PDB file of C-alpha atoms in Angstrom:
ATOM      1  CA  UNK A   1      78.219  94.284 128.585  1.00  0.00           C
ATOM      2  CA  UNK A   2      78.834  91.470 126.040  1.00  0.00           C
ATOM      3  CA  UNK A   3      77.325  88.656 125.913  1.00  0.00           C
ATOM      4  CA  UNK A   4      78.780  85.013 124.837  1.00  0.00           C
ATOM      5  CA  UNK A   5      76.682  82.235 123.790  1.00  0.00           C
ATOM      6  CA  UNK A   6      78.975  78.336 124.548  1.00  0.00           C
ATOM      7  CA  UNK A   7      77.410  75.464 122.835  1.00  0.00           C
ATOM      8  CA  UNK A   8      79.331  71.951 124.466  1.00  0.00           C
ATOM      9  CA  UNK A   9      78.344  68.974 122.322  1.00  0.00           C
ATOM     10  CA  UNK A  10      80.957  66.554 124.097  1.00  0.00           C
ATOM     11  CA  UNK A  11      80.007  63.174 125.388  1.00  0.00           C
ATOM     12  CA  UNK A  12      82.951  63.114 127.862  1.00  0.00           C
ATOM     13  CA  UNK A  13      83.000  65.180 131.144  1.00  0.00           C
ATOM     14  CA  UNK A  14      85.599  67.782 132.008  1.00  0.00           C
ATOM     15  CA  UNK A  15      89.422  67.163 131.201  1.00  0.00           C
ATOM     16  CA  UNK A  16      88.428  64.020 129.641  1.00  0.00           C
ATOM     17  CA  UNK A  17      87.446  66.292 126.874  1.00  0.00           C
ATOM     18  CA  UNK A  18      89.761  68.295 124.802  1.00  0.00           C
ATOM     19  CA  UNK A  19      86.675  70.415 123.366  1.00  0.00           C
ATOM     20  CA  UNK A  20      85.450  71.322 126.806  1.00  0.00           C
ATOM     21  CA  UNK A  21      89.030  71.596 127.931  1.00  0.00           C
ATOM     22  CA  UNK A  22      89.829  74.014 125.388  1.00  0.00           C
ATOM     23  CA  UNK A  23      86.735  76.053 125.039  1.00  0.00           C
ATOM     24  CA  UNK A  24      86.744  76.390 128.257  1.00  0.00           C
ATOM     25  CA  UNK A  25      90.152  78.075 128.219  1.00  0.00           C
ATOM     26  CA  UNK A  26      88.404  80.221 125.967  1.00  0.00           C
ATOM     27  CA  UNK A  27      85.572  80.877 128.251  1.00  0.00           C
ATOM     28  CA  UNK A  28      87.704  81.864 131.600  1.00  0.00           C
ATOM     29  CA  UNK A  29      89.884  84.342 129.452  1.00  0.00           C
ATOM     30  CA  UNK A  30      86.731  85.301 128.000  1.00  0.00           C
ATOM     31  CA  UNK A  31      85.083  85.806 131.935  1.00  0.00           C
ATOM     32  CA  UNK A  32      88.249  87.540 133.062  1.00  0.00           C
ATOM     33  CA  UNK A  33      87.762  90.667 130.911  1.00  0.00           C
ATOM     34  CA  UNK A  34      83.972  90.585 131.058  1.00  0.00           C
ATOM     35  CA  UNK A  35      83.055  89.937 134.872  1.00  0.00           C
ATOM     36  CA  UNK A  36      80.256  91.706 134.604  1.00  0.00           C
ATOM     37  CA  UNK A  37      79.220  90.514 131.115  1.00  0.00           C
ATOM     38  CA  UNK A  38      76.658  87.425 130.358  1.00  0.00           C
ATOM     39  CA  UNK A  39      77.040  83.963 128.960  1.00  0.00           C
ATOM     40  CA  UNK A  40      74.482  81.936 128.072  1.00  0.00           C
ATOM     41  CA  UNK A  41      75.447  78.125 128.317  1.00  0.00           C
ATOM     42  CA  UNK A  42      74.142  74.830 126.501  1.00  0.00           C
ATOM     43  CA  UNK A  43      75.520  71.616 127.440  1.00  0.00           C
ATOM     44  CA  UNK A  44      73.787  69.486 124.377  1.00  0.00           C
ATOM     45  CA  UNK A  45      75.247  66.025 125.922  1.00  0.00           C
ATOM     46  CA  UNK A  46      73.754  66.587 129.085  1.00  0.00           C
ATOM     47  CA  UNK A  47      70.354  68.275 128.015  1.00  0.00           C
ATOM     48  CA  UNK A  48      69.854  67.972 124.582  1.00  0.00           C
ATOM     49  CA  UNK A  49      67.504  69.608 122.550  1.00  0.00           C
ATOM     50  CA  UNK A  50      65.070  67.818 120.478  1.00  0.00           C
ATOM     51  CA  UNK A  51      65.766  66.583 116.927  1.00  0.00           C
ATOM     52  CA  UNK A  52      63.575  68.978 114.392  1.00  0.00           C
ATOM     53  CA  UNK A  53      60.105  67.658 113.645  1.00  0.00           C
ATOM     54  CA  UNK A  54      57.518  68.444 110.693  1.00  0.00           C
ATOM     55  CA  UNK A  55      55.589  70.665 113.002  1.00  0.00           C
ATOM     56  CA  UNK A  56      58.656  72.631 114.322  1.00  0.00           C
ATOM     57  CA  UNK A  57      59.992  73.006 110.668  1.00  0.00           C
ATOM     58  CA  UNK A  58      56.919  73.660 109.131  1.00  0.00           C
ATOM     59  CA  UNK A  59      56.192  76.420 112.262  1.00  0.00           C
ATOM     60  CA  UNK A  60      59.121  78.430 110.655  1.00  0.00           C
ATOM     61  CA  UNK A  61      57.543  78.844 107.155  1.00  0.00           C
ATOM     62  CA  UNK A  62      53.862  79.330 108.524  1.00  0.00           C
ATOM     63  CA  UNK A  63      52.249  82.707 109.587  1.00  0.00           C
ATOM     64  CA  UNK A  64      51.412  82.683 113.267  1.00  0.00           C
ATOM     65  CA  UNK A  65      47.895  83.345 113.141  1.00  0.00           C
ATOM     66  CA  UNK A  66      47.899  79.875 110.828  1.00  0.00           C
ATOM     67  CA  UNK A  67      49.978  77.323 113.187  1.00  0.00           C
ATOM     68  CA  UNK A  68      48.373  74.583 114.955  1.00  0.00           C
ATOM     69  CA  UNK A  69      48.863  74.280 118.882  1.00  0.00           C
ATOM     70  CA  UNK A  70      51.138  71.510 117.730  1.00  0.00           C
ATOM     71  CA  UNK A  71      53.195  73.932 115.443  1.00  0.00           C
ATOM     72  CA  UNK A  72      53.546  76.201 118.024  1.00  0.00           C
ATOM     73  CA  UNK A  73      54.797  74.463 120.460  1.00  0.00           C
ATOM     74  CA  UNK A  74      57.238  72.836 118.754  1.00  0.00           C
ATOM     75  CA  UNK A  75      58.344  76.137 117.560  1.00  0.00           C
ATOM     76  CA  UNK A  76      58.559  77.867 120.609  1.00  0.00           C
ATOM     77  CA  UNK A  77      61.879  75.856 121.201  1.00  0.00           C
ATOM     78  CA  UNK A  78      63.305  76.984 118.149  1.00  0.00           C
ATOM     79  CA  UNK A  79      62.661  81.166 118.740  1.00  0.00           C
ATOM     80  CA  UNK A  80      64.294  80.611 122.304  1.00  0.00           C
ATOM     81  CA  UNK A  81      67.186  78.828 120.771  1.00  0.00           C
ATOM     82  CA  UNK A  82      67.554  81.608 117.669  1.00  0.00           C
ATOM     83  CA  UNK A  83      66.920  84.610 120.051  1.00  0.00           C
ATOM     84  CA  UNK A  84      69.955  83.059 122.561  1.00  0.00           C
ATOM     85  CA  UNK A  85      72.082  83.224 119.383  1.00  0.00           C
ATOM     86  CA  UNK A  86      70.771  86.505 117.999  1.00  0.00           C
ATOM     87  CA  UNK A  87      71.888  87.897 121.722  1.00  0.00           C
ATOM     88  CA  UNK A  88      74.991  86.744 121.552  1.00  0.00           C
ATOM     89  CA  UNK A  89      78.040  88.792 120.647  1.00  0.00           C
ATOM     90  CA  UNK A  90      80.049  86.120 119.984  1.00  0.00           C
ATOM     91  CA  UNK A  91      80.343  82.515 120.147  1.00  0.00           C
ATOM     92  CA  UNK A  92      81.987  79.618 121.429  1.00  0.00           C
ATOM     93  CA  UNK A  93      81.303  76.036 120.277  1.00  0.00           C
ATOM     94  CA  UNK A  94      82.778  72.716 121.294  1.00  0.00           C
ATOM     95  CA  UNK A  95      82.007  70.705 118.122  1.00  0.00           C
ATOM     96  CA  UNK A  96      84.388  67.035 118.583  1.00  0.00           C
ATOM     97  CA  UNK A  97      84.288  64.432 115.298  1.00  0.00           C
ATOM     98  CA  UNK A  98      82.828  61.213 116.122  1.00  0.00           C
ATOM     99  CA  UNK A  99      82.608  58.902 113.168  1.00  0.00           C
ATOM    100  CA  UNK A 100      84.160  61.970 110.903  1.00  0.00           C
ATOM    101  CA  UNK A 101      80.809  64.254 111.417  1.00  0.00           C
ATOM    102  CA  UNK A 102      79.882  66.215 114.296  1.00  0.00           C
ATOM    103  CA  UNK A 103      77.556  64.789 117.188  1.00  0.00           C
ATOM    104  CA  UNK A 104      74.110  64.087 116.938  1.00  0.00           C
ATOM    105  CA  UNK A 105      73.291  66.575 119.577  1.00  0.00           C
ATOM    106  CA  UNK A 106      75.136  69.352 117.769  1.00  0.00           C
ATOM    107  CA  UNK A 107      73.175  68.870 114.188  1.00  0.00           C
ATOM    108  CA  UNK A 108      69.608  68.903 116.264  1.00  0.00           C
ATOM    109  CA  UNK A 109      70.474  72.543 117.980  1.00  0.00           C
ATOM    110  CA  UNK A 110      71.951  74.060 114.217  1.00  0.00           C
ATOM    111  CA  UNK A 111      68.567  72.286 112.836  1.00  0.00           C
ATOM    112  CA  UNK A 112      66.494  74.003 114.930  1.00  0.00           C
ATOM    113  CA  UNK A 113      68.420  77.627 114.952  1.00  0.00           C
ATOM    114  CA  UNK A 114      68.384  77.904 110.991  1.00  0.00           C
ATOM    115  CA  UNK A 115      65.484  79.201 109.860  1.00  0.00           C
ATOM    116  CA  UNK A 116      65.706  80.956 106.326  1.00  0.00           C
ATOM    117  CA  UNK A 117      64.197  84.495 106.232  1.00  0.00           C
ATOM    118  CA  UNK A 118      65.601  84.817 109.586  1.00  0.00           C
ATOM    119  CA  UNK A 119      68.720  83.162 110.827  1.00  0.00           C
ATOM    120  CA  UNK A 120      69.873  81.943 107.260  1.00  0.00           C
ATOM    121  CA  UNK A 121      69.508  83.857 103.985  1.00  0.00           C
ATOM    122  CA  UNK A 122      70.162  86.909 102.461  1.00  0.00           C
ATOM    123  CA  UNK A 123      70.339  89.140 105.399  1.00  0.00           C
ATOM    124  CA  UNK A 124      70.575  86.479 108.183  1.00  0.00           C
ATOM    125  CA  UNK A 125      70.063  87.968 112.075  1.00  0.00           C
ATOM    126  CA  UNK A 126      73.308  86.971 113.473  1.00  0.00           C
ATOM    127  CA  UNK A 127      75.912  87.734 110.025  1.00  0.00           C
ATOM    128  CA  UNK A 128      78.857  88.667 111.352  1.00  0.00           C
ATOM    129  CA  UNK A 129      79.004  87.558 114.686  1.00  0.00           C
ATOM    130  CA  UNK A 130      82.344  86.005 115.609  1.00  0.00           C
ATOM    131  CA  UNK A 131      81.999  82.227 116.309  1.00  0.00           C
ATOM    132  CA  UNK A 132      84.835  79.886 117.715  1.00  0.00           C
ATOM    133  CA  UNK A 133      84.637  76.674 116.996  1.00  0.00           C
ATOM    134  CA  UNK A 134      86.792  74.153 118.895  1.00  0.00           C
ATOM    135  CA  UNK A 135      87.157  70.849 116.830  1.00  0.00           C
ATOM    136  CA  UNK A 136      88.915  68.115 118.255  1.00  0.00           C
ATOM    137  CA  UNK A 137      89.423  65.004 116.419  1.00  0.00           C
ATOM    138  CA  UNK A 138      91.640  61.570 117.402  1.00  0.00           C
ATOM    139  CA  UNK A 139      93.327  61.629 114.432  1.00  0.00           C
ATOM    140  CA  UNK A 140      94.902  64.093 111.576  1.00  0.00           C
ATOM    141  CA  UNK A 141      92.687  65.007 108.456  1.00  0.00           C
ATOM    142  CA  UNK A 142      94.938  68.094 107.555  1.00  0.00           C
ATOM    143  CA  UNK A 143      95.757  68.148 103.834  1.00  0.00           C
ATOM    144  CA  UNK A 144      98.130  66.093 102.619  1.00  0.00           C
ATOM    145  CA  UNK A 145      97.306  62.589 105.556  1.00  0.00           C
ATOM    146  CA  UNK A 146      95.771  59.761 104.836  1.00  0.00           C
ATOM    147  CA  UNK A 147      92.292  60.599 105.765  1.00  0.00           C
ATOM    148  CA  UNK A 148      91.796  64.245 104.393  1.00  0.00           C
ATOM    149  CA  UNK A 149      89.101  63.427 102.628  1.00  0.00           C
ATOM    150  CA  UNK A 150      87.122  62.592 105.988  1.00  0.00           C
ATOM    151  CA  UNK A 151      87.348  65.821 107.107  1.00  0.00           C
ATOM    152  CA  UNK A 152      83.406  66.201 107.603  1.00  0.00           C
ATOM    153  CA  UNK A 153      83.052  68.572 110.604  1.00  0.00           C
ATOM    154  CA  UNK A 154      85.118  71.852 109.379  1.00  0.00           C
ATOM    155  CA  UNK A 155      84.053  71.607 105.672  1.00  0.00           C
ATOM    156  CA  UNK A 156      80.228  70.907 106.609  1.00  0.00           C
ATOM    157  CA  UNK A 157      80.518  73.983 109.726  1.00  0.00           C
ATOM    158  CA  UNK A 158      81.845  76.131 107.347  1.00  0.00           C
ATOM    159  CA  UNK A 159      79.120  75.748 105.465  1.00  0.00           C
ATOM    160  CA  UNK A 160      76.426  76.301 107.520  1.00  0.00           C
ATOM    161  CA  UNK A 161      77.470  78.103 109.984  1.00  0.00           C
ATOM    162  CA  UNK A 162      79.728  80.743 107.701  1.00  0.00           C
ATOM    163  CA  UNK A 163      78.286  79.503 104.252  1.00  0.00           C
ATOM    164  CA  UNK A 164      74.138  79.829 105.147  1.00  0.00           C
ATOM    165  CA  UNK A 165      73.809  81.981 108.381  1.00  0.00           C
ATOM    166  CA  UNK A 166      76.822  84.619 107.696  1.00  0.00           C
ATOM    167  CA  UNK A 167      78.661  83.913 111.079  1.00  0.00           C
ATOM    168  CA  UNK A 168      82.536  84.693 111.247  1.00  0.00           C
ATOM    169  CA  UNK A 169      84.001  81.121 112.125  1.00  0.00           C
ATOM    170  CA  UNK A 170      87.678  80.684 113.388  1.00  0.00           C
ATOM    171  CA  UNK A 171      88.339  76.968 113.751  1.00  0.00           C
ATOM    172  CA  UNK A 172      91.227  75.893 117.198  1.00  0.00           C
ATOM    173  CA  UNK A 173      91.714  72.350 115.980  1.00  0.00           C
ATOM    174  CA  UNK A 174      93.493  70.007 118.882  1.00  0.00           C
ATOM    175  CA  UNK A 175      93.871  66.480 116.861  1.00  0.00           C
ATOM    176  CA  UNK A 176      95.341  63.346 117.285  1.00  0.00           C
ATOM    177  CA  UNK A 177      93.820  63.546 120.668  1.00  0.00           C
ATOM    178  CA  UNK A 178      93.467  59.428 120.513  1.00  0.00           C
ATOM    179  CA  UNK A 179      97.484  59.011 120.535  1.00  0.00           C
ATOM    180  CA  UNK A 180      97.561  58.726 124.456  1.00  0.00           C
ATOM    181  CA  UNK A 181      95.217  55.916 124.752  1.00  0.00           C
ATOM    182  CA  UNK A 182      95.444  53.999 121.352  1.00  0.00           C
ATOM    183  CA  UNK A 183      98.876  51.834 121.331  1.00  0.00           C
ATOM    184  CA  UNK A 184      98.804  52.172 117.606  1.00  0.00           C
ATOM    185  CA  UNK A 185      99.171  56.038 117.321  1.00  0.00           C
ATOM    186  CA  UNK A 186     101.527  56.011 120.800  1.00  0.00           C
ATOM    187  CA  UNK A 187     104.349  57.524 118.350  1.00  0.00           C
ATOM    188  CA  UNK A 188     102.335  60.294 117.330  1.00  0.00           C
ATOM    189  CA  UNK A 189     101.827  61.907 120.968  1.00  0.00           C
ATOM    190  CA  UNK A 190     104.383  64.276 120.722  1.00  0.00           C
ATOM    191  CA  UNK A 191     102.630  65.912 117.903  1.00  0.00           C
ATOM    192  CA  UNK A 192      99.336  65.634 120.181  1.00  0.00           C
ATOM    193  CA  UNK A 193     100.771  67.622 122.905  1.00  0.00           C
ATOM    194  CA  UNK A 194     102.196  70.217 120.392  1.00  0.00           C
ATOM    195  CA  UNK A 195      98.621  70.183 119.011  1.00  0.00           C
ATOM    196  CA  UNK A 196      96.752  70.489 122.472  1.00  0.00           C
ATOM    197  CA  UNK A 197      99.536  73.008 123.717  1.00  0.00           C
ATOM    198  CA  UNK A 198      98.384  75.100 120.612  1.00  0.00           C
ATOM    199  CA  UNK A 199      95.007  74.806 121.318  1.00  0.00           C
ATOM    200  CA  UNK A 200      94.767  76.298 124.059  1.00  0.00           C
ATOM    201  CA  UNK A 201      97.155  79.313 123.372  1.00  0.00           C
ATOM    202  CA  UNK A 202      94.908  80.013 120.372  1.00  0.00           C
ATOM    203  CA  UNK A 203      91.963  79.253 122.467  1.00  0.00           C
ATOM    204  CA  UNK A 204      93.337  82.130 125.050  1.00  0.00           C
ATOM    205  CA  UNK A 205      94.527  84.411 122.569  1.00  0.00           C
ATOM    206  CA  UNK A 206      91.434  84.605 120.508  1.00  0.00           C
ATOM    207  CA  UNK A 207      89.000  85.264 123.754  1.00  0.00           C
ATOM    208  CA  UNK A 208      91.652  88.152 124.838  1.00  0.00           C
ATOM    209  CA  UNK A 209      91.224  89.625 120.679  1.00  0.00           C
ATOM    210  CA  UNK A 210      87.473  88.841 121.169  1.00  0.00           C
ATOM    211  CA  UNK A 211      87.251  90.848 124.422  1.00  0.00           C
ATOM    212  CA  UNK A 212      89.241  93.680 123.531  1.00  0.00           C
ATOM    213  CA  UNK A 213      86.998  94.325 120.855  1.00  0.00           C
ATOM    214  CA  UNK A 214      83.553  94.517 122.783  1.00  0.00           C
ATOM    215  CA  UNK A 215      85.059  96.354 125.776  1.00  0.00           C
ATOM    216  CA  UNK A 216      84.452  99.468 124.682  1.00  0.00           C
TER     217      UNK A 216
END
């Protein structure tokens, strides 16, 4: 059976989130066609994983006879972490912009799961895998507002995820998810629940393509 891989990154519990909301849309369609199938689940906010060191970077670049105790256990993180993506058949990640970029917690798990020669490269491990990434921002950085050029968490994911480690990335993009609660954007909320009412249809009808095409 397949096997999905959901990475939440989300400060904010539950509904309060429109990542988790949405991804986990994504996840219950997901469940419904695979009962029997796995997922393997990291909540970064709650249990984050540690922020890459010398030793666990070096680790990745060293034979194993050569490591130091130090080396390896700081690297033993990092194979559990790439082998849980390797697994995977596809994957889900809930990646919100705070301050334009992605959070903290989110940069320390894709530092610690790129390893070149091996997750990253020429012939990275997981190319090809089909990755959804839910980005939710407060505002609107589509081309042609005000603050497109912020627009540091699809451009930079692209990159890395699609760019460096070969992984097929679909971006569900709710936005403007501040307008309920900031008076100054309370004119733009129609065009947040448009947004989040797109959301999660994508976020549904992606899981049901996604399904479909590992059932066999």
């Amino acid at each position: 059976m397949a096997t999905l891989l959901h990475i939440d990154s989300s400060v904010f519990p539950g509904e309060a989130s429109s990542t988790r909301s949405v991804a986990d849309a994504f996840r219950a369609t997901w469940e419904e066609r695979h009962p029997q199938g796995t997922v393997i689940y990291r909540d970064l906010a709650a249990h984050p994983v540690p922020h890459i060191t010398a030793d666990a970077w070096s680790a990745g670049y060293a034979a194993a006879a050569e490591r130091t105790p130090a080396q390896s256990a700081a690297f033993a993180l990092r194979v559990e972490l790439m082998e849980e993506l390797e697994r995977a058949d596809a994957v889900l990640i809930g990646a919100p912009m705070y301050n334009f970029s992605i959070p903290s917690t989110l940069k320390a798990w894709l530092d610690n799961v790129l390893l070149l020669g091996r997750t990253a490269g020429e012939t990275p491990s997981v190319e090809g895998t089909p990755t959804v990434v839910v980005a939710s921002r407060g505002g609107s950085y589509t081309p042609g507002t005000p603050r497109e050029g912020y627009e540091f968490v699809q451009n930079y994911l692209e990159a890395v995820l699609g760019g460096t480690m070969g992984l097929d990335v679909d971006f569900i993009v709710p936005e403007l998810t501040m307008a309920g609660r900031n008076p100054a954007l309370s004119a733009l909320v129609p065009l947040y629940e448009a947004s989040r009412e797109r959301a999660f249809g994508e976020a549904v009808g992606r899981a049901k393509e996604l399904a479909e095409r590992f059932a066999a």
